PDB file of C-alpha atoms and ligand atoms in Angstrom:
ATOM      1  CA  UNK A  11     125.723 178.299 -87.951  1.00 42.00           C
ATOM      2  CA  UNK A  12     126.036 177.044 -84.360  1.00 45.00           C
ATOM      3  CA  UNK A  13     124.144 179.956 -83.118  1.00 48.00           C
ATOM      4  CA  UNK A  14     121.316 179.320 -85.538  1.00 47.00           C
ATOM      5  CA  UNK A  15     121.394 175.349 -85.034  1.00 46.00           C
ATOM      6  CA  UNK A  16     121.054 176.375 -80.639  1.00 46.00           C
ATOM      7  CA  UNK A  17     118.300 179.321 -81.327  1.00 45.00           C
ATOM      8  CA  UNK A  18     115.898 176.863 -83.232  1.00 44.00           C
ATOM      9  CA  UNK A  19     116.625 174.211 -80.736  1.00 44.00           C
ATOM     10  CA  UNK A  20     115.527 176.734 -78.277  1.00 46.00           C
ATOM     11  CA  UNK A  21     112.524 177.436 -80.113  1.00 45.00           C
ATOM     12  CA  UNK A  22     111.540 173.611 -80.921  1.00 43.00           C
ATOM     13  CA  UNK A  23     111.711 173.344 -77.139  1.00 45.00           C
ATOM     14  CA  UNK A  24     109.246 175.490 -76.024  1.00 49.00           C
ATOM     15  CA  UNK A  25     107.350 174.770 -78.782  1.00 53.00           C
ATOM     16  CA  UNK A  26     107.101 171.050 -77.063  1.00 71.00           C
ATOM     17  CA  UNK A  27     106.480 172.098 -74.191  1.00 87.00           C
ATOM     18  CA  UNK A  28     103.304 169.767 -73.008  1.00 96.00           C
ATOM     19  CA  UNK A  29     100.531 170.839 -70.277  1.00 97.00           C
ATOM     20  CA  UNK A  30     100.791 167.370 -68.271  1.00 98.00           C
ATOM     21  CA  UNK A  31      97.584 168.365 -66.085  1.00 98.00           C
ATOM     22  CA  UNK A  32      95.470 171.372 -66.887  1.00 98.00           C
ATOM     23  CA  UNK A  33      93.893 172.344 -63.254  1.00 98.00           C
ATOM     24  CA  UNK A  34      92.411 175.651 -64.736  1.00 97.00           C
ATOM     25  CA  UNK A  35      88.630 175.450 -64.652  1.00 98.00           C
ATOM     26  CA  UNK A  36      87.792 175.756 -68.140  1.00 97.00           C
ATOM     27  CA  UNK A  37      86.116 172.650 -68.107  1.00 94.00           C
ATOM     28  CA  UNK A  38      83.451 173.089 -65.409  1.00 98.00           C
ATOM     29  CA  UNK A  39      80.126 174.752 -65.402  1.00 97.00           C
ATOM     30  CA  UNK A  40      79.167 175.166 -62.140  1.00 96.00           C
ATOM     31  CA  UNK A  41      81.133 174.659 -58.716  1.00 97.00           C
ATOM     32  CA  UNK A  42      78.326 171.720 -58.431  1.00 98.00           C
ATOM     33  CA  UNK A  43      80.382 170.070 -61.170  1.00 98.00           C
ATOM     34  CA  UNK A  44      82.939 169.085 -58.032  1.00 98.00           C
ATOM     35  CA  UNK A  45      80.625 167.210 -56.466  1.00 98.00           C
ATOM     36  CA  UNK A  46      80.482 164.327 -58.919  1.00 98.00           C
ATOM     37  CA  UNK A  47      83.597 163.308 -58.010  1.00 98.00           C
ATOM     38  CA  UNK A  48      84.084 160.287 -55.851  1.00 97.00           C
ATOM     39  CA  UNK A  49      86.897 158.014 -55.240  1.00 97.00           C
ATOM     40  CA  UNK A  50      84.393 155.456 -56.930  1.00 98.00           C
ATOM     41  CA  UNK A  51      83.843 157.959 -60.039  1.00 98.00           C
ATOM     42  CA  UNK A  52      87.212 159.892 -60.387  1.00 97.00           C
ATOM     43  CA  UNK A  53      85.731 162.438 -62.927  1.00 97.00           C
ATOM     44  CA  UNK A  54      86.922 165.612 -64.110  1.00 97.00           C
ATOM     45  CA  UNK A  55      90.741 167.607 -63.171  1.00 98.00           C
ATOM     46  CA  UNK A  56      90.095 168.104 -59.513  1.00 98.00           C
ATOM     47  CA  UNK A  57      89.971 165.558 -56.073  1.00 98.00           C
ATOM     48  CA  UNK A  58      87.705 166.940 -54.103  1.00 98.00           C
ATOM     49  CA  UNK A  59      87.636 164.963 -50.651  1.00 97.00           C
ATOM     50  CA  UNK A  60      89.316 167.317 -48.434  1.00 98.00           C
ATOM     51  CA  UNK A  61      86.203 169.772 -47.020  1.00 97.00           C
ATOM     52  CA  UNK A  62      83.656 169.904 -43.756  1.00 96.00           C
ATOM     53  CA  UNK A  63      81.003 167.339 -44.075  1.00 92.00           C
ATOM     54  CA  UNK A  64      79.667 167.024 -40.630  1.00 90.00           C
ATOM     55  CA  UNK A  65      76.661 168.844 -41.338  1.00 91.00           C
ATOM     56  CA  UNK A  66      76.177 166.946 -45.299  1.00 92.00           C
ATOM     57  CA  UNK A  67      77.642 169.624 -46.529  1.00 95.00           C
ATOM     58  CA  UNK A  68      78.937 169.384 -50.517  1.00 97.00           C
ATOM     59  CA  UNK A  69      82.438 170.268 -52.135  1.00 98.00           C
ATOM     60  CA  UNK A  70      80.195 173.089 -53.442  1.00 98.00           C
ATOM     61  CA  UNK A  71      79.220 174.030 -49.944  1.00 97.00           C
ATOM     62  CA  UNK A  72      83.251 175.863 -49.552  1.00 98.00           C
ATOM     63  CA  UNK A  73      84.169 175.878 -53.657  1.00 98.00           C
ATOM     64  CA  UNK A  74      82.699 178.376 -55.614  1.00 98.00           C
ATOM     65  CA  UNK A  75      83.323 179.282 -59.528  1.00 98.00           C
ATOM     66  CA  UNK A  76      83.588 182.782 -61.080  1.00 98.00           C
ATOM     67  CA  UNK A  77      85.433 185.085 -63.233  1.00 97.00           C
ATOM     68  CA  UNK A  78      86.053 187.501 -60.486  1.00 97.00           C
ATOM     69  CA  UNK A  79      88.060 184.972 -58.900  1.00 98.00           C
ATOM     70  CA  UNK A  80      90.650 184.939 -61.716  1.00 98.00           C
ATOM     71  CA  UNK A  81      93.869 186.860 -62.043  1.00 98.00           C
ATOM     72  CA  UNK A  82      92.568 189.024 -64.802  1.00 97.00           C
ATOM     73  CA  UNK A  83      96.031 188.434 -66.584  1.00 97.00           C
ATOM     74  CA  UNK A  84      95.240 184.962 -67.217  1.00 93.00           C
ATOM     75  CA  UNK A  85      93.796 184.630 -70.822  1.00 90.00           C
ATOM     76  CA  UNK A  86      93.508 180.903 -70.960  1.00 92.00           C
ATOM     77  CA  UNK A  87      91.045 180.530 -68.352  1.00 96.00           C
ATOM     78  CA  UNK A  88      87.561 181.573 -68.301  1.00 97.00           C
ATOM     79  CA  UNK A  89      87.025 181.741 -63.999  1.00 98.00           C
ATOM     80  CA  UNK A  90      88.979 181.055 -61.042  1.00 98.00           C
ATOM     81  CA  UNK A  91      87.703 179.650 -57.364  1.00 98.00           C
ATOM     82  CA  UNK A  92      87.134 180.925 -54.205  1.00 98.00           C
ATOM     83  CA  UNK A  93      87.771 178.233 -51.696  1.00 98.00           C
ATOM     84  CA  UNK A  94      86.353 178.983 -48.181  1.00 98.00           C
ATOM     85  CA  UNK A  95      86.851 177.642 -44.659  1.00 98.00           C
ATOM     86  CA  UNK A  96      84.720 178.854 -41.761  1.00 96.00           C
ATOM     87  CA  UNK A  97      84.106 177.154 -38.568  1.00 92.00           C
ATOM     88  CA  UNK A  98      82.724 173.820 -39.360  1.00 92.00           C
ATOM     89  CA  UNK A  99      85.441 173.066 -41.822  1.00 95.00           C
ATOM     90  CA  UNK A 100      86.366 169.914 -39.778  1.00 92.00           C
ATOM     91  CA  UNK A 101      87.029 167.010 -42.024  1.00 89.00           C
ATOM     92  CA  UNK A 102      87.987 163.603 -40.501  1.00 85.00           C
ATOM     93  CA  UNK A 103      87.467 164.617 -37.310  1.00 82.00           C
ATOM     94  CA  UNK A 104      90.832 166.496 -37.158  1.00 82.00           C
ATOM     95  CA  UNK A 105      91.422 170.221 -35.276  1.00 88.00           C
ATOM     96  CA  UNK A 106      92.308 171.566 -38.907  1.00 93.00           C
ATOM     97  CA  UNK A 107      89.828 173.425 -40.466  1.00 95.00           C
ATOM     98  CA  UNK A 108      90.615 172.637 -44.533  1.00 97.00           C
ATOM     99  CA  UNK A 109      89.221 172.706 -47.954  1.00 98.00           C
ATOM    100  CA  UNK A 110      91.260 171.460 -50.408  1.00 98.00           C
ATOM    101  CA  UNK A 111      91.530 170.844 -54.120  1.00 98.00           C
ATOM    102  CA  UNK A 112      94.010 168.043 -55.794  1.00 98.00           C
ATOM    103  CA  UNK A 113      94.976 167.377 -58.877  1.00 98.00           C
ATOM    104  CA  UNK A 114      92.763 164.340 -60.938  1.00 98.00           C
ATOM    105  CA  UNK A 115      95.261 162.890 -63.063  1.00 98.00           C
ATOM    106  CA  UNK A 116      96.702 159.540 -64.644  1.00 97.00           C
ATOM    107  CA  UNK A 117     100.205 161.271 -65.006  1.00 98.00           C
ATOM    108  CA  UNK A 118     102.588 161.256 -61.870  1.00 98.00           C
ATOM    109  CA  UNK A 119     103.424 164.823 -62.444  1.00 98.00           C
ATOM    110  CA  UNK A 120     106.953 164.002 -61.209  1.00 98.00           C
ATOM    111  CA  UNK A 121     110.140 164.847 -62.171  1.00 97.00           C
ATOM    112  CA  UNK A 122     111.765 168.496 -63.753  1.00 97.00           C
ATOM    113  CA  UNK A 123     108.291 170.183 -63.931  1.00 98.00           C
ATOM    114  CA  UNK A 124     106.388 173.348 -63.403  1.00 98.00           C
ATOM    115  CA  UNK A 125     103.750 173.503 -61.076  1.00 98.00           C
ATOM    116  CA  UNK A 126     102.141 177.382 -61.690  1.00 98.00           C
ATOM    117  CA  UNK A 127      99.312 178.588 -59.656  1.00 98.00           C
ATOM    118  CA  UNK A 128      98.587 182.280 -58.810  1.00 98.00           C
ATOM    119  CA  UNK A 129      96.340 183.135 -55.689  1.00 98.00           C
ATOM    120  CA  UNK A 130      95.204 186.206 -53.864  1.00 98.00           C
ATOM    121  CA  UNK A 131      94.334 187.266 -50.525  1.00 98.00           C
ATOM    122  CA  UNK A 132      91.209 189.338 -51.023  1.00 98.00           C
ATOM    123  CA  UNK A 133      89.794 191.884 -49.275  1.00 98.00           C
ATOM    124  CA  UNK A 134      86.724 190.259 -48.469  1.00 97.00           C
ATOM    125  CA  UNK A 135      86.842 187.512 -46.045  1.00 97.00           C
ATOM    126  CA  UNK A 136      90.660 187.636 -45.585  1.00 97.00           C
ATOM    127  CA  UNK A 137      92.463 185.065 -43.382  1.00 97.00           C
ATOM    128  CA  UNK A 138      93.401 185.674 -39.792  1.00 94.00           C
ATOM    129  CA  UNK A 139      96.808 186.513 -40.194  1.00 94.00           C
ATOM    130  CA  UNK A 140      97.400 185.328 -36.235  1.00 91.00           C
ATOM    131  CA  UNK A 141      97.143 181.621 -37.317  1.00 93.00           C
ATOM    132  CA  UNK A 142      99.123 179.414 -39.545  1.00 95.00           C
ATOM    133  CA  UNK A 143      97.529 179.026 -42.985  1.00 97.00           C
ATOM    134  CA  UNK A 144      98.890 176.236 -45.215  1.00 98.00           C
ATOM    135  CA  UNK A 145      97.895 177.568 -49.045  1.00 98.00           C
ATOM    136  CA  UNK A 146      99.546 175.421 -51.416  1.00 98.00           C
ATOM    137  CA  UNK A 147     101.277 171.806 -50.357  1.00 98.00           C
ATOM    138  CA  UNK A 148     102.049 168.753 -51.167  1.00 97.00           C
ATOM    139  CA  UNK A 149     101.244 166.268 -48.742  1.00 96.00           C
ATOM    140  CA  UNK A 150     104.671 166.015 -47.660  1.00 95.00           C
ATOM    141  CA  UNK A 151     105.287 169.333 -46.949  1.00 95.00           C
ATOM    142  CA  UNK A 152     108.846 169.267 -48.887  1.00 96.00           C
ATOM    143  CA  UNK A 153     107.423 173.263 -50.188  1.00 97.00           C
ATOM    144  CA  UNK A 154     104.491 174.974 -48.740  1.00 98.00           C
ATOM    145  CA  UNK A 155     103.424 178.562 -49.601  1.00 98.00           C
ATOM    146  CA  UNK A 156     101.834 179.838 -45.973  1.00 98.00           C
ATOM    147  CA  UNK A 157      99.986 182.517 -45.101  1.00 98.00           C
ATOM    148  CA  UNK A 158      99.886 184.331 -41.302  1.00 96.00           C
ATOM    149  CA  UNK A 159     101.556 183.338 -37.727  1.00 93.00           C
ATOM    150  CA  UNK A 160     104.122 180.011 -38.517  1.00 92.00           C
ATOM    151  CA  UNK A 161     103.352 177.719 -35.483  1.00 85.00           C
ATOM    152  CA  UNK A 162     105.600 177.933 -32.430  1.00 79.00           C
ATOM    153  CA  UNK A 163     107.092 181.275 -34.297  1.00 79.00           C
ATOM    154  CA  UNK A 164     107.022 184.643 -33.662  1.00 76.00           C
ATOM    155  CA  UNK A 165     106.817 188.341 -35.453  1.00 71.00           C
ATOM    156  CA  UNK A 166     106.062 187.202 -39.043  1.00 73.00           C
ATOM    157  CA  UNK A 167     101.998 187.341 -38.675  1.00 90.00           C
ATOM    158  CA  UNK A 168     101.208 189.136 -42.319  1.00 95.00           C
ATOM    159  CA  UNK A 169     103.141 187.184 -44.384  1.00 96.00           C
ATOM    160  CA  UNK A 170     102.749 185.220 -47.641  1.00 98.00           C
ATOM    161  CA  UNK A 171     105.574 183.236 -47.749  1.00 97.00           C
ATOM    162  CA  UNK A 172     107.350 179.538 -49.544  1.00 98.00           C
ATOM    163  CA  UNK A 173     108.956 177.473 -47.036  1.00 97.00           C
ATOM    164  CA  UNK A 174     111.046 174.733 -48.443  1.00 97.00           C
ATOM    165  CA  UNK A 175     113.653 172.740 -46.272  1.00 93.00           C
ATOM    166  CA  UNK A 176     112.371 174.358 -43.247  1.00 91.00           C
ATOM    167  CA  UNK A 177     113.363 177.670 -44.421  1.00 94.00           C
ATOM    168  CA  UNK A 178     111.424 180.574 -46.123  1.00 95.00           C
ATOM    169  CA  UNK A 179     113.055 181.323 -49.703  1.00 97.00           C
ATOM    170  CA  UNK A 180     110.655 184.360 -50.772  1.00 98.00           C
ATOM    171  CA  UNK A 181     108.160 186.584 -47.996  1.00 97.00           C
ATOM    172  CA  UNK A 182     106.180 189.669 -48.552  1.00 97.00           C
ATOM    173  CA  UNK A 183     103.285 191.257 -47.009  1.00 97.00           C
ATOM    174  CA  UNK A 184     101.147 190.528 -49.036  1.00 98.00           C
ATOM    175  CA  UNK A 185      98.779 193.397 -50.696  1.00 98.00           C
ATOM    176  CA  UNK A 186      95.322 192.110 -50.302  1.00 98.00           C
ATOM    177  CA  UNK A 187      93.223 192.075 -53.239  1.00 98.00           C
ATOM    178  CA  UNK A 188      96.435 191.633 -55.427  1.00 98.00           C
ATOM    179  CA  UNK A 189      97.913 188.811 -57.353  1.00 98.00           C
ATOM    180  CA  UNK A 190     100.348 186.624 -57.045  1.00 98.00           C
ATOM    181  CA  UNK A 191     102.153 184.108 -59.347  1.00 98.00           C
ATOM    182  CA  UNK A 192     103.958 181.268 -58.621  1.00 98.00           C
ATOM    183  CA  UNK A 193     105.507 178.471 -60.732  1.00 98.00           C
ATOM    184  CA  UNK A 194     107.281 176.021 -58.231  1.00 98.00           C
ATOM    185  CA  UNK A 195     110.303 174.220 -59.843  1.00 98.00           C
ATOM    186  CA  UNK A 196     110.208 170.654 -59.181  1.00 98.00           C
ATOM    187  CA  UNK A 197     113.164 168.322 -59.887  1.00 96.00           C
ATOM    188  CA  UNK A 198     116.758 169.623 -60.643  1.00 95.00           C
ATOM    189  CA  UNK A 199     117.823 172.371 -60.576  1.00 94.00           C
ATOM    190  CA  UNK A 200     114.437 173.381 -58.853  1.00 97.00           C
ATOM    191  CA  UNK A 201     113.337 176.543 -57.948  1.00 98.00           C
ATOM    192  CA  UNK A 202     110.681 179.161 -57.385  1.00 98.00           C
ATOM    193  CA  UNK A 203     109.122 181.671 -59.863  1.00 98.00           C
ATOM    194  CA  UNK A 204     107.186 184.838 -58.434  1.00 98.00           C
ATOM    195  CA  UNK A 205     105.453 187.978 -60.146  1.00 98.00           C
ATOM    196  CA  UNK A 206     102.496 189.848 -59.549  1.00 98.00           C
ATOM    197  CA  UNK A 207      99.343 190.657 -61.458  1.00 98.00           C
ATOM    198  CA  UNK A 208     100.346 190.409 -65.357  1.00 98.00           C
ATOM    199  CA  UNK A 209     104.005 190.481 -64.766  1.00 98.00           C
ATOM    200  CA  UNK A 210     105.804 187.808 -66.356  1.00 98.00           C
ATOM    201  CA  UNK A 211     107.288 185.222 -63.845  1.00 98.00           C
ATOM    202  CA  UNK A 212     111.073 185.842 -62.976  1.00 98.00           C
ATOM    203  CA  UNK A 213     113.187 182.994 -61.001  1.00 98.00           C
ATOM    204  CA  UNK A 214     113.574 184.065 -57.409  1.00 98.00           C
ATOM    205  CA  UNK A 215     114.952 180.880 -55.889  1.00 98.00           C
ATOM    206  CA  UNK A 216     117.182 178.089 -57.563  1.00 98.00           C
ATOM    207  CA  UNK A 217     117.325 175.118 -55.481  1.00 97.00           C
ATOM    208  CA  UNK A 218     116.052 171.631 -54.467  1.00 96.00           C
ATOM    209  CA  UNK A 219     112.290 171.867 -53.590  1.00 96.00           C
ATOM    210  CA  UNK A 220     113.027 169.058 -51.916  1.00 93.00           C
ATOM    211  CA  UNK A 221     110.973 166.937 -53.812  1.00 86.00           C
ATOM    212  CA  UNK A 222     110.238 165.517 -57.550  1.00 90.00           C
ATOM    213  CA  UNK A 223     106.157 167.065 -57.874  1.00 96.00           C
ATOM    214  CA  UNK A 224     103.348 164.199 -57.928  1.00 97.00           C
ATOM    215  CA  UNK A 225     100.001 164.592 -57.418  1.00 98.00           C
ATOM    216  CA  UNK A 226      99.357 164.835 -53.633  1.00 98.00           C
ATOM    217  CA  UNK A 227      99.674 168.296 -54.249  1.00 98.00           C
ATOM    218  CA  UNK A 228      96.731 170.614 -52.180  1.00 98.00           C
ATOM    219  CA  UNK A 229      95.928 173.890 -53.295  1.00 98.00           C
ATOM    220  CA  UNK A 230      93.447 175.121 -50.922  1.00 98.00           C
ATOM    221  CA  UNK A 231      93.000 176.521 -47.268  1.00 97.00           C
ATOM    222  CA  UNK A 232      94.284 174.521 -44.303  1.00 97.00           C
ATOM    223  CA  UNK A 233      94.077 176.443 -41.109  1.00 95.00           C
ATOM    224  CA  UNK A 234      96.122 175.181 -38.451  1.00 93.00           C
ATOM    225  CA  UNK A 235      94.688 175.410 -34.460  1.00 89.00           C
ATOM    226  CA  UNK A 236      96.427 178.242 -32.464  1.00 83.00           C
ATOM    227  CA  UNK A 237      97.901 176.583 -28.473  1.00 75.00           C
ATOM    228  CA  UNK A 238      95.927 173.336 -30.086  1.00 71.00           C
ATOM    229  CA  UNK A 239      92.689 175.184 -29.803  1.00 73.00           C
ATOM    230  CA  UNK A 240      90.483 175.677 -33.175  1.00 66.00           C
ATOM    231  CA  UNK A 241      88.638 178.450 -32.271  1.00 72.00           C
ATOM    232  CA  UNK A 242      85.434 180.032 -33.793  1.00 75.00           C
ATOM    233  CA  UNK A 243      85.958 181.824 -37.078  1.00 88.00           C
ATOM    234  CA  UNK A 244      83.446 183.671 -39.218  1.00 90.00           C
ATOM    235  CA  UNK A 245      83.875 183.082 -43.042  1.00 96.00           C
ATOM    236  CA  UNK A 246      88.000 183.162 -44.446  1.00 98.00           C
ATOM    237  CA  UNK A 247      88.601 183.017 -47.863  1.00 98.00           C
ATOM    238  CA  UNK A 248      91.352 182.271 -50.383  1.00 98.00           C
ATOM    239  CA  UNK A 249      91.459 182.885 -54.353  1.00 98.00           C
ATOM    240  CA  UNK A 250      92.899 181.142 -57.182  1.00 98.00           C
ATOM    241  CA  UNK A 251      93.732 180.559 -60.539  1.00 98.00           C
ATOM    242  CA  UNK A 252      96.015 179.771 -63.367  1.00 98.00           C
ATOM    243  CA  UNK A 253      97.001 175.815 -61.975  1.00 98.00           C
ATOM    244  CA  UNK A 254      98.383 173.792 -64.205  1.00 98.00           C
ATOM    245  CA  UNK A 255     101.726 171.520 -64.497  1.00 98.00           C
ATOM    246  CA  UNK A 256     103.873 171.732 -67.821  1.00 98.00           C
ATOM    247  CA  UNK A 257     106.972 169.892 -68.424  1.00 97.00           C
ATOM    248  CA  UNK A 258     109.269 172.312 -69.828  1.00 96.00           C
ATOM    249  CA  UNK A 259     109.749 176.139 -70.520  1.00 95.00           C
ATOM    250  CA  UNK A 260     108.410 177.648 -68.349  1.00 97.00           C
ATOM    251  CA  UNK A 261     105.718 179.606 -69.623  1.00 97.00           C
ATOM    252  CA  UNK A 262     106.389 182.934 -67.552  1.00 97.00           C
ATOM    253  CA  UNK A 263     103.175 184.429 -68.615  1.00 96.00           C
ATOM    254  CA  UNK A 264     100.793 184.814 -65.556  1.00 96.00           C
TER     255      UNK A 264
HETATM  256  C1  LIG B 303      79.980 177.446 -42.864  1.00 78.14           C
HETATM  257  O1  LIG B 303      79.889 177.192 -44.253  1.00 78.14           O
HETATM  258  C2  LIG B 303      79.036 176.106 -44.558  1.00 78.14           C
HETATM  259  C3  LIG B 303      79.238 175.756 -46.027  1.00 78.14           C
HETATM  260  O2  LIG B 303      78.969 176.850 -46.870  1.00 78.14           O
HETATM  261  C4  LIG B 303      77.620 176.467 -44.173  1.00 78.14           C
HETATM  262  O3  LIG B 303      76.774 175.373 -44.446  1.00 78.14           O
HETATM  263  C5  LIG B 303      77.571 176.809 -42.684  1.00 78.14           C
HETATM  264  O4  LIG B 303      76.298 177.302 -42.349  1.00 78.14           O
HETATM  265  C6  LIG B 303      78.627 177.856 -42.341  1.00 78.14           C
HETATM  266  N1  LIG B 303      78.699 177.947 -40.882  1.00 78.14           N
HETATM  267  C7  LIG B 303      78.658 179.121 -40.260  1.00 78.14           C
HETATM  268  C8  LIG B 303      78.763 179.049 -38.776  1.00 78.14           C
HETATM  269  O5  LIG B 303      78.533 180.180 -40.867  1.00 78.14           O
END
């Protein structure tokens, strides 16, 4: 009786299991659908502030929309983006070459929540592995996924990794052109969730992220200058799909 009483309680919870913020792009058209937003006309899922303007360049200048840029796993999503930084991604004057995507949302997104997003390196346009490449963030860095050369580090150049308390929890070299999945934990316990391609999600790390969520979370590419230099790059893309934040579960379905 007990048993039966915990399984349905099991069920009803994932049953309630609520998409707080939906960042996959089923609701836009065209990558020029980013540009209506404004911090005077806050429309649609996605921020988009954080890209090189010196030259009037657009958010759809560096976003673009496709199905190609989707994990192919992914049913509830009809395209993915390719976010691109080349040389004159300076925004606000800074030496970090960036374009960046955040979540557009009433909700806080804080507390014990999942945060998924899958991305791949492709084999087009890869990044540089010799500098630092910050992938997925929130603002205050409490859990980054990087990609390439940490800053002031040495020998881990190829290298898709989460960093969370200063330390890396999960690494690979990362196959280009593949996958990968992530669901990052927030609250307590915390933890992180990896798989690749259409493999369901398994719990790699339990722990503190370090951090309850919220929404000053960047998914994008934020290339860091190597000895303070940013030097010339031709064009350096990233792929992603599958973002969204639910508030229970998770679902480990890529
Ligand atoms: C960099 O990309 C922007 C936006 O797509 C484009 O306008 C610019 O010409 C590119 N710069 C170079 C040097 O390729």
């Amino acid at each position: 009786m007990m048993r039966t009483i915990f399984a349905l309680l099991a069920v009803a919870a994932s049953a309630s299991a609520t998409v707080l913020w939906d960042g996959r792009f089923n609701a836009y058209t065209t990558s020029a659908d980013f540009n209506q937003w404004s911090w005077s006309n806050q429309v649609g899922t996605y921020q988009t502030y954080i890209y090189g303007n010196l030259h009037g360049e657009t958010a759809s200048s560096w976003l673009t929309l496709g199905s190609t840029y989707k994990n192919p796993a992914t049913t509830a999503e009809k395209q993915g983006i390719k976010i691109k930084i080349n040389s004159t991604s300076t925004w606000n004057g800074g030496p970090m070459l960036r374009t960046e995507i955040l979540p557009q949302t009433t909700n806080s997104l804080t507390g014990h929540l999942y945060f998924h997003v899958s991305l791949q390196i492709p084999t087009v346009n890869p990044p540089d592995p010799a500098y630092e490449h910050q992938i997925v963030f929130w603002e205050s860095h409490v859990a980054d996924i990087k990609y390439g050369q940490l800053t002031g580090q040495n020998g881990v150049a190829d290298t898709l990794q989460v960093i969370t308390g200063g330390k890396s929890v999960w690494s690979v070299t990362p196959a280009k052109g593949t996958w990968y999945n992530f669901i990052l934990e927030t609250g307590s316990p915390g933890g992180l969730w990896v798989s690749t391609g259409s493999a369901p999600l398994t719990k790699v790390y339990t722990g503190s992220l370090g951090g309850s969520g919220g929404t000053a979370w960047h998914v994008g590419a934020l290339r860091l200058p190597l000895n303070g230099v940013t030097q010339q790059i031709t064009e350096t893309d990233f792929y992603y799909s599958g973002i969204y934040v639910e508030d229970s579960g998770p679902t480990t379905q890529p």
